[in-house]
Coordinates of C-alpha atoms in Angstrom, one line a residue:
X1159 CA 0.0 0.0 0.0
X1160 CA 2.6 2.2 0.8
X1161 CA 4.6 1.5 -2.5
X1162 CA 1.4 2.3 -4.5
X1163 CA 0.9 5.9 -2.6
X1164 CA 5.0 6.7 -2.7
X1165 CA 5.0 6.3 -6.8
X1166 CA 1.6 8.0 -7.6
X1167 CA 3.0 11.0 -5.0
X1168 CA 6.2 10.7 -7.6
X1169 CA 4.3 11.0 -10.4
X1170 CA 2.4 14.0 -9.3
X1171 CA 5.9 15.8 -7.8
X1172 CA 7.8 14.3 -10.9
X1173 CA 5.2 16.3 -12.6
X1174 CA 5.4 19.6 -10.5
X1175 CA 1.8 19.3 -9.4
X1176 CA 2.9 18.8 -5.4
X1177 CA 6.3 20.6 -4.1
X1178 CA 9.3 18.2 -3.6
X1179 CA 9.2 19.6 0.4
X1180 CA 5.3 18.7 0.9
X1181 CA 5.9 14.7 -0.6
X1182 CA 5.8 13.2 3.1
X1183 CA 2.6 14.6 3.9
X1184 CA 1.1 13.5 0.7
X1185 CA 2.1 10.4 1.2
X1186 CA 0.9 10.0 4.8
X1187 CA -2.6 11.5 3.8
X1188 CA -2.8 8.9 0.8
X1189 CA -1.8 6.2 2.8
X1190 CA -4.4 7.1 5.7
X1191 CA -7.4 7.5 3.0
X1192 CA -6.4 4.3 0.6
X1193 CA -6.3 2.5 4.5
X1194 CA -9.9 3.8 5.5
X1195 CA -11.4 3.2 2.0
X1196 CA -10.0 -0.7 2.4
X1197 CA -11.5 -1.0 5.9
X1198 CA -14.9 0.7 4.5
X1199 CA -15.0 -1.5 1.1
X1200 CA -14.0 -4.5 3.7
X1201 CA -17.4 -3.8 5.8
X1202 CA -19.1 -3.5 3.1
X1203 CA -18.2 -7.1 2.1
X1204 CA -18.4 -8.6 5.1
X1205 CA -21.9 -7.0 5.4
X1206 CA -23.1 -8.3 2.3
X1207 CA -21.6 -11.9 3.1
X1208 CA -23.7 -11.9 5.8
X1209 CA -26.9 -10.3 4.5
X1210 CA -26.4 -7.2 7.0
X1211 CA -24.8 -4.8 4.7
X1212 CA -27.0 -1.9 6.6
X1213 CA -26.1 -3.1 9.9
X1214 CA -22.7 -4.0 9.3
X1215 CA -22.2 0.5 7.9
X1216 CA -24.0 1.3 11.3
X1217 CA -21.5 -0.8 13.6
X1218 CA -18.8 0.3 11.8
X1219 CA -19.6 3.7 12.0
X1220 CA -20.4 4.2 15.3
X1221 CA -17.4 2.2 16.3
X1222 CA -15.1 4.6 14.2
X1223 CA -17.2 8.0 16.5
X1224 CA -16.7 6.8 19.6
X1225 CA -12.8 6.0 19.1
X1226 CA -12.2 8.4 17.4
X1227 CA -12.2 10.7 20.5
X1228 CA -12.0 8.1 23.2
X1229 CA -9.0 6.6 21.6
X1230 CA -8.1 3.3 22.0
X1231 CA -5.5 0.4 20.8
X1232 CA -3.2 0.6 18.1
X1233 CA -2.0 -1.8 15.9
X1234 CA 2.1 -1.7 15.5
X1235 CA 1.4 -2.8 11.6
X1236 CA -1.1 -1.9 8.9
X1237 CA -1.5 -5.4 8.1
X1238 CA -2.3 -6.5 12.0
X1239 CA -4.8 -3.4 12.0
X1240 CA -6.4 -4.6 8.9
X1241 CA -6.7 -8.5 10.6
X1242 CA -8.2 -7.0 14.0
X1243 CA -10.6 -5.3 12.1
X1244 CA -11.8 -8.1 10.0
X1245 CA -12.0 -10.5 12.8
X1246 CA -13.4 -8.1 15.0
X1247 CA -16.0 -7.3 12.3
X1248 CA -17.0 -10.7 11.8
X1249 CA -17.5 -11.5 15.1
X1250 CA -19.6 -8.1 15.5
X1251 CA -21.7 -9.2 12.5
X1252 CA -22.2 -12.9 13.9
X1253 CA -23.1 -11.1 17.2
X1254 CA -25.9 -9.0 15.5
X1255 CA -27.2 -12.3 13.5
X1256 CA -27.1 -14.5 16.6
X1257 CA -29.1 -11.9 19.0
X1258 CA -31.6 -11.1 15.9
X1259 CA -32.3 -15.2 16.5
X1260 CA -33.0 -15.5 20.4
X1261 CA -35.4 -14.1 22.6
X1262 CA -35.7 -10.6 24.5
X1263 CA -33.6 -12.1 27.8
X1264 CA -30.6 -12.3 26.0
X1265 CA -31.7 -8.4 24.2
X1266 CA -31.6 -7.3 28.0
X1267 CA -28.2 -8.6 28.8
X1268 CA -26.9 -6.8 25.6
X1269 CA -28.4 -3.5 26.9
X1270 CA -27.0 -3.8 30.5
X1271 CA -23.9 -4.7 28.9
X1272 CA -23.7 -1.8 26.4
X1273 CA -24.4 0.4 30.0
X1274 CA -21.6 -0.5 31.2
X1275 CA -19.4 -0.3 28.0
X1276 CA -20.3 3.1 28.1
X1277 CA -19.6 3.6 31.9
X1278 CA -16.1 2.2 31.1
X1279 CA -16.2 4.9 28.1
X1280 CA -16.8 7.7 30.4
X1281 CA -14.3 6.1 33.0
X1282 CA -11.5 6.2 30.7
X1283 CA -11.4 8.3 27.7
X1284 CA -9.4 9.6 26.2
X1285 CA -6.6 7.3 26.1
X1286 CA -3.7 9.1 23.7
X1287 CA -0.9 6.7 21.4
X1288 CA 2.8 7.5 21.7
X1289 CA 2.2 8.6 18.0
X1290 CA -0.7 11.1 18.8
X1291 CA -0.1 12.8 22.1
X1292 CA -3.2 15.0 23.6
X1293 CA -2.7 18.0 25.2
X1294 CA -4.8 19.0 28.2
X1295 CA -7.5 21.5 26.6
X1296 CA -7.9 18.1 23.9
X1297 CA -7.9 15.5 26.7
X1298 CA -11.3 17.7 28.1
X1299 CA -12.3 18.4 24.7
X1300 CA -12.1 14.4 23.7
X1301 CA -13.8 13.4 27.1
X1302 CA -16.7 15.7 26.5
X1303 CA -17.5 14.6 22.9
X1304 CA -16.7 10.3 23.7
X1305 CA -19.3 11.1 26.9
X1306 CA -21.8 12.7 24.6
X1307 CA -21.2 10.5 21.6
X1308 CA -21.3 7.1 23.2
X1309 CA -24.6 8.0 25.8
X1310 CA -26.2 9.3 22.7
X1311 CA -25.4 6.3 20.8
X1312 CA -26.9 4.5 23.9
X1313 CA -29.8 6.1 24.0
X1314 CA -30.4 5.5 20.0
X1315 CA -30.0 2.4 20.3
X1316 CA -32.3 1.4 23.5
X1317 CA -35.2 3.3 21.4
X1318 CA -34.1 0.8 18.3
X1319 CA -34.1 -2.4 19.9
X1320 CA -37.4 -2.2 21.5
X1321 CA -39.2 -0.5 18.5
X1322 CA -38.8 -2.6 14.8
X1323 CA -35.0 -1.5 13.9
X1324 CA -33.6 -4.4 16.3
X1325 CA -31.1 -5.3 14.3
X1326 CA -29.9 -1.5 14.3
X1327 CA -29.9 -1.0 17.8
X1328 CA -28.1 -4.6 17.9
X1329 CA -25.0 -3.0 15.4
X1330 CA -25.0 0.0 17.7
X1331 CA -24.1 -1.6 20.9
X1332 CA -21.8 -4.0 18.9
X1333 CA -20.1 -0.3 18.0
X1334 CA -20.2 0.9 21.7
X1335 CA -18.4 -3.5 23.1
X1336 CA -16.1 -2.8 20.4
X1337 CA -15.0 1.0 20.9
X1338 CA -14.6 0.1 24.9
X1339 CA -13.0 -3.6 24.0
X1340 CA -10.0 -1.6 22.3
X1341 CA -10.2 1.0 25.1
X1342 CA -9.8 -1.8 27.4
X1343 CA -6.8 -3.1 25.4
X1344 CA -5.1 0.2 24.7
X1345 CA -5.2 0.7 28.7
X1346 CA -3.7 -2.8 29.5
X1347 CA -0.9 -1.8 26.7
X1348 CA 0.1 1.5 28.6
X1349 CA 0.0 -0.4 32.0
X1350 CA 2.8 -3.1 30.4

C-alpha cells in the first residue's frame, strides 16, 4: 500500500503538481485514506456476506465516532490493524445475527452490557498513542465529545431495539463493546 501511494505522489511531484518539500505529507494522507477506504470497502463485504450490509455500515460507523475521540489500541502494523478489524467485524456481524435469533432475555443482557461499555467509556477516555499525544484542553475536549457520543449512541440504540429496527440497535451496541474492547486493550498496553 505504501509503494502504491509513494509512486503516484512521484508522479504528481515528478510532474510539479505537489512541491518536492510537501511529498511526506502527501504520502501519509494517501496512505491514511487508501487504509480507510480498504477498511470501508471490507465492511461492506463482510456485510453483504452476511446479508447485513445496513447493519454492518451502522457498527462500523459508530465504532469509528466513539474511538475516534475516546481513543483506543493501536495496531504496530497496517497489516495486524487490517486482521483485528476483520475478525473483529465478523465477530460483531455474527453477534448482531445470533441476538436477531434469540429471545428478549438475551436483548436485556446486551443492553446492560452496552451500560456498562459506556460507563467504562466515560471512566477512561481519552486514552492518547505515543504517536498522537493529547494535550490537556484536547484530553477535556475528547472526554466531552466520547461522553456525549457514546450516551447518545446509547440512548439511540435502546429506542431501536425495542421499537422494529432491532437489528440497528443490535449493530449500535456492537459499535459501543467494540469502541470500549480496544479502550480496554489500549489501557492494559500502557499499564505493560
Amino acid at each position: 500500500m505504501e509503494k502504491i501511494g509513494s509512486k503516484i505522489i512521484e508522479f504528481f511531484a515528478s510532474n510539479e503538481l505537489i512541491k518536492n518539500e510537501d511529498k511526506e505529507i502527501y504520502k501519509y494522507a494517501f496512505n491514511i485514506i487508501l487504509s480507510s477506504l480498504i477498511h470501508i470497502a471490507t465492511v461492506m463485504i463482510l456485510g453483504l456476506c452476511f446479508n447485513l450490509l445496513i447493519e454492518s455500515l451502522t457498527f462500523y460507523c459508530a465504532y469509528i465516532v466513539i474511538r475516534k475521540f475516546a481513543g483506543g489500541y493501536h495496531a504496530k502494523t497496517p497489516v495486524r490493524c487490517y486482521a483485528f478489524s476483520v475478525i473483529s467485524s465478523i465477530i460483531m456481524l455474527c453477534l448482531i445475527k445470533y441476538a436477531n435469533s434469540v429471545g428478549n432475555i438475551f436483548t436485556y443482557l446486551l443492553i446492560i452490557f452496552e451500560l456498562l461499555c459506556v460507563v467504562l467509556i466515560i471512566l477512561m477516555s481519552p486514552l492518547d498513542t505515543e504517536n498522537n499525544p493529547l494535550n490537556s484542553y484536547e484530553k477535556k475536549w475528547y472526554k466531552t465529545l466520547s461522553v456525549l457520543i457514546s450516551v447518545c449512541i446509547f440512548i439511540i440504540s435502546l429506542f431501536c431495539v425495542l421499537t422494529e429496527l432491532r437489528n440497528i440497535g443490535y449493530s449500535l451496541i456492537c459499535g459501543v463493546i467494540m469502541s470500549t474492547l480496544v479502550l480496554l486493550m489500549r489501557k492494559v498496553q500502557i499499564t505493560n
